[in-house]
PDB file of C-alpha atoms in Angstrom:
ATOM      1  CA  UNK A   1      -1.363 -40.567  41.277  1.00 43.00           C
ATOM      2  CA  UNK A   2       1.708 -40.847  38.401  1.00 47.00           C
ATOM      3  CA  UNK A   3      -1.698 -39.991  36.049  1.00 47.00           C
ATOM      4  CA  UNK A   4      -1.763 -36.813  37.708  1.00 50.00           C
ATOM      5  CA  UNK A   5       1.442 -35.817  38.213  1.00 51.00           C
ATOM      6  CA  UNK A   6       2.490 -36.089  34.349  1.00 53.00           C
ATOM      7  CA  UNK A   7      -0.606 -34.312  33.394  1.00 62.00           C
ATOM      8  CA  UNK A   8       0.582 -31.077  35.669  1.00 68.00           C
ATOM      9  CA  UNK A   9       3.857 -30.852  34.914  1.00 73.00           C
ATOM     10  CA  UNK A  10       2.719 -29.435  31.072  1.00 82.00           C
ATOM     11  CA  UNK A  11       0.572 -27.341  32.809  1.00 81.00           C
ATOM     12  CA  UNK A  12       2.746 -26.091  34.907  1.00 85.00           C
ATOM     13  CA  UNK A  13       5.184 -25.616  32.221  1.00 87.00           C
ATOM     14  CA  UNK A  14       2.874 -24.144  29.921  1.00 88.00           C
ATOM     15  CA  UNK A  15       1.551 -21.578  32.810  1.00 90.00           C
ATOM     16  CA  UNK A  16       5.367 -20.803  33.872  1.00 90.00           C
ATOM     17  CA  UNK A  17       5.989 -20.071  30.104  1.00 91.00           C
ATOM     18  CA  UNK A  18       3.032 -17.994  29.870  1.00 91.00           C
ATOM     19  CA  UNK A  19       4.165 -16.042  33.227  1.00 91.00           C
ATOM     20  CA  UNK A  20       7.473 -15.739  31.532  1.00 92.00           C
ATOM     21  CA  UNK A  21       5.863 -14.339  28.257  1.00 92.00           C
ATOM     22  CA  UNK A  22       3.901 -12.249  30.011  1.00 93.00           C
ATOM     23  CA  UNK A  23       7.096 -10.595  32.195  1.00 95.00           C
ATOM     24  CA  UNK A  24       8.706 -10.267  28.877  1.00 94.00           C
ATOM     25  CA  UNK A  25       5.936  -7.946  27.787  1.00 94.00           C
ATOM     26  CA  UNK A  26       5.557  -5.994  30.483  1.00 95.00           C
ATOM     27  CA  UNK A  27       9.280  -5.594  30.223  1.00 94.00           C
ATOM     28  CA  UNK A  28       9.116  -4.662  26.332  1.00 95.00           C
ATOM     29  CA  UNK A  29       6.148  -2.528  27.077  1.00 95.00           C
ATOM     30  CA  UNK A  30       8.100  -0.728  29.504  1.00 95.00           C
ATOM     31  CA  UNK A  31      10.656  -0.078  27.694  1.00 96.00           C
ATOM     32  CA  UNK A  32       8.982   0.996  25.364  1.00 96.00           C
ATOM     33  CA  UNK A  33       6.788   3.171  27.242  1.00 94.00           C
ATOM     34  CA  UNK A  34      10.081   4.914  28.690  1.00 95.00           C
ATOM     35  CA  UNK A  35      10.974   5.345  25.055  1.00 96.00           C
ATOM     36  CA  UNK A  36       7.697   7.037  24.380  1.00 97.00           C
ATOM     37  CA  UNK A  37       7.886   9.376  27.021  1.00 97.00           C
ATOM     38  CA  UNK A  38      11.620  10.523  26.336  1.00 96.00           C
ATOM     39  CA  UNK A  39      10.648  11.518  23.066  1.00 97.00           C
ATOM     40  CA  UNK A  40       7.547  13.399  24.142  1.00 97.00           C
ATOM     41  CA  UNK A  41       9.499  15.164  26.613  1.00 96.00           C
ATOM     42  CA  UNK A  42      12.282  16.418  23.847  1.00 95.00           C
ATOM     43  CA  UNK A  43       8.918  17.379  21.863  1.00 96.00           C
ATOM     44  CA  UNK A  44       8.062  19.436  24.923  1.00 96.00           C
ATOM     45  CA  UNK A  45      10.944  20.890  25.431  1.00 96.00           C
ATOM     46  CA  UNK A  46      10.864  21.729  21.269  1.00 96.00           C
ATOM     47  CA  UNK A  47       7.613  23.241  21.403  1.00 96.00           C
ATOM     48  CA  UNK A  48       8.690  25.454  24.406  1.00 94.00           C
ATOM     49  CA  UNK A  49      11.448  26.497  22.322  1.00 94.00           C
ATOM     50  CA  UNK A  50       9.733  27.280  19.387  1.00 94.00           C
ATOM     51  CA  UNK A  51       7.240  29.348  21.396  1.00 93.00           C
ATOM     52  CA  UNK A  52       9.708  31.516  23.120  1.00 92.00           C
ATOM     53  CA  UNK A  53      11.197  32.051  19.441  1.00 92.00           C
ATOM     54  CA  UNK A  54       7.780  33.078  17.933  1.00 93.00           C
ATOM     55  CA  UNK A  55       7.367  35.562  21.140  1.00 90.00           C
ATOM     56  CA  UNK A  56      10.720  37.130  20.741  1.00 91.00           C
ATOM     57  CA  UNK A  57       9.315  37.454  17.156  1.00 94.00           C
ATOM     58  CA  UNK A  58       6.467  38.655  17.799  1.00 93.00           C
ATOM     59  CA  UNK A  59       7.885  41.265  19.720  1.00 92.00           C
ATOM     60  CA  UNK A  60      10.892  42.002  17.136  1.00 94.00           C
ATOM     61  CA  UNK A  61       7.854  42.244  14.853  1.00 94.00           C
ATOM     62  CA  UNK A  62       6.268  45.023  16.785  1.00 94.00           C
ATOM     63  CA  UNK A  63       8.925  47.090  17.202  1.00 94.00           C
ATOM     64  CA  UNK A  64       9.725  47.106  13.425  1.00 96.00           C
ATOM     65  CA  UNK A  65       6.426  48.135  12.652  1.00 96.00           C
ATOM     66  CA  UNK A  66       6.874  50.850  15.164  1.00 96.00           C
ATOM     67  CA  UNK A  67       9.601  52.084  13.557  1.00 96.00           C
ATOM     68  CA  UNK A  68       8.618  51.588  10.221  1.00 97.00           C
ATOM     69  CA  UNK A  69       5.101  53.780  10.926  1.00 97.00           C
ATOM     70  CA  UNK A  70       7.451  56.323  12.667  1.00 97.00           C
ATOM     71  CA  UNK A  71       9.836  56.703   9.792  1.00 97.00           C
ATOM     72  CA  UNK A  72       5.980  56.872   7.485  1.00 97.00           C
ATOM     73  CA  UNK A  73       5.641  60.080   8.901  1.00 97.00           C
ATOM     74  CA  UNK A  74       8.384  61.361   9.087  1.00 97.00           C
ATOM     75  CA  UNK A  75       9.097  60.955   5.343  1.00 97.00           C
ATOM     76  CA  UNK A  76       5.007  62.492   5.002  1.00 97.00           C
ATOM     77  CA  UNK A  77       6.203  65.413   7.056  1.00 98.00           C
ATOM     78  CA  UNK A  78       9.635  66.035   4.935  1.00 98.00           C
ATOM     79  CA  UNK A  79       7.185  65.519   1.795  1.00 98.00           C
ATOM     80  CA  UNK A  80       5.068  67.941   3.059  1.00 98.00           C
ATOM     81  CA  UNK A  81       7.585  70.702   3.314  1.00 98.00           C
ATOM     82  CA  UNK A  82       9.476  69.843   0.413  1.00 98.00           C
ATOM     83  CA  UNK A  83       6.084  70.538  -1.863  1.00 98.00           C
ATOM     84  CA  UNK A  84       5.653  73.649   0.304  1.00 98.00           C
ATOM     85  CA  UNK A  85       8.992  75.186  -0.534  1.00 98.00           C
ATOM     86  CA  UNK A  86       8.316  74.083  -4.082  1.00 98.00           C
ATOM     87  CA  UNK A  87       5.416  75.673  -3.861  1.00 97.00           C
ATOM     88  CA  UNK A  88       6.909  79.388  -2.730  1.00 97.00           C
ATOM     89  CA  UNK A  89       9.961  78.826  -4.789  1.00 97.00           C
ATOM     90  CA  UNK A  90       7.535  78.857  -7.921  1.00 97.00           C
ATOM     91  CA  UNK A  91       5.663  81.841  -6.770  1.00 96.00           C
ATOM     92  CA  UNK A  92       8.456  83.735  -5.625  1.00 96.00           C
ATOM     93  CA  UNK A  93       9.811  83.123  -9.157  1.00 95.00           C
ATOM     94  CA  UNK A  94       6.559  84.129 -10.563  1.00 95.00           C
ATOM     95  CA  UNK A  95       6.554  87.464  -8.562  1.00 94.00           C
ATOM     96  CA  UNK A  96      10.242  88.128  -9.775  1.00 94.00           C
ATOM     97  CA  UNK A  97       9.164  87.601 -13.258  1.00 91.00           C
ATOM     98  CA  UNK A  98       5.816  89.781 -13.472  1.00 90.00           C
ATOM     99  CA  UNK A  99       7.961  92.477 -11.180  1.00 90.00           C
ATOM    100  CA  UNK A 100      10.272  92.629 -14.336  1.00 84.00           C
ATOM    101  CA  UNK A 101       8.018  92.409 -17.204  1.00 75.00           C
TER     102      UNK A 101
END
């Protein structure tokens, strides 16, 4: 019987200490799992960020372009009549002169 008894008490010291280890890391991995997931949820919340940035962007974007095509023509059409005045200013001028030669 007393051959018995000291032989369980290191086994039941060595299984308590494993149960102990193991609580330890289930706590650590835990903890560190928590960890993990607070920083992927700031990295969510980044990425949703970013993304309503790039639309407000994109859209910015757009409406330059829009504007910048707009003012294109305009600047085409103000060309346009510019070399057309040109155009009868030089043979108005050209009338005047054969008129008085």
């Amino acid at each position: 019987m007393y051959g018995s008894t000291s032989s369980s008490a290191p086994v039941s010291s060595r299984v308590s200490k494993l149960a102990k280890d193991s609580r330890n890391v289930i706590a650590e991995s835990d903890q560190m799992g928590d960890n993990i997931m607070g920083q992927m949820h700031g990295q969510r919340k980044a990425i949703v960020s970013t993304q309503e940035k790039l639309g407000s962007m994109k859209n910015m974007t757009s409406d330059t372009k829009k504007a910048l095509d707009s003012l294109h023509k305009k600047t085409l059409c103000q060309l346009t009549f510019l070399y057309s005045t040109i155009f009868v200013l030089v043979v108005l001028i050209c009338l005047v002169a054969y008129r008085e030669i």
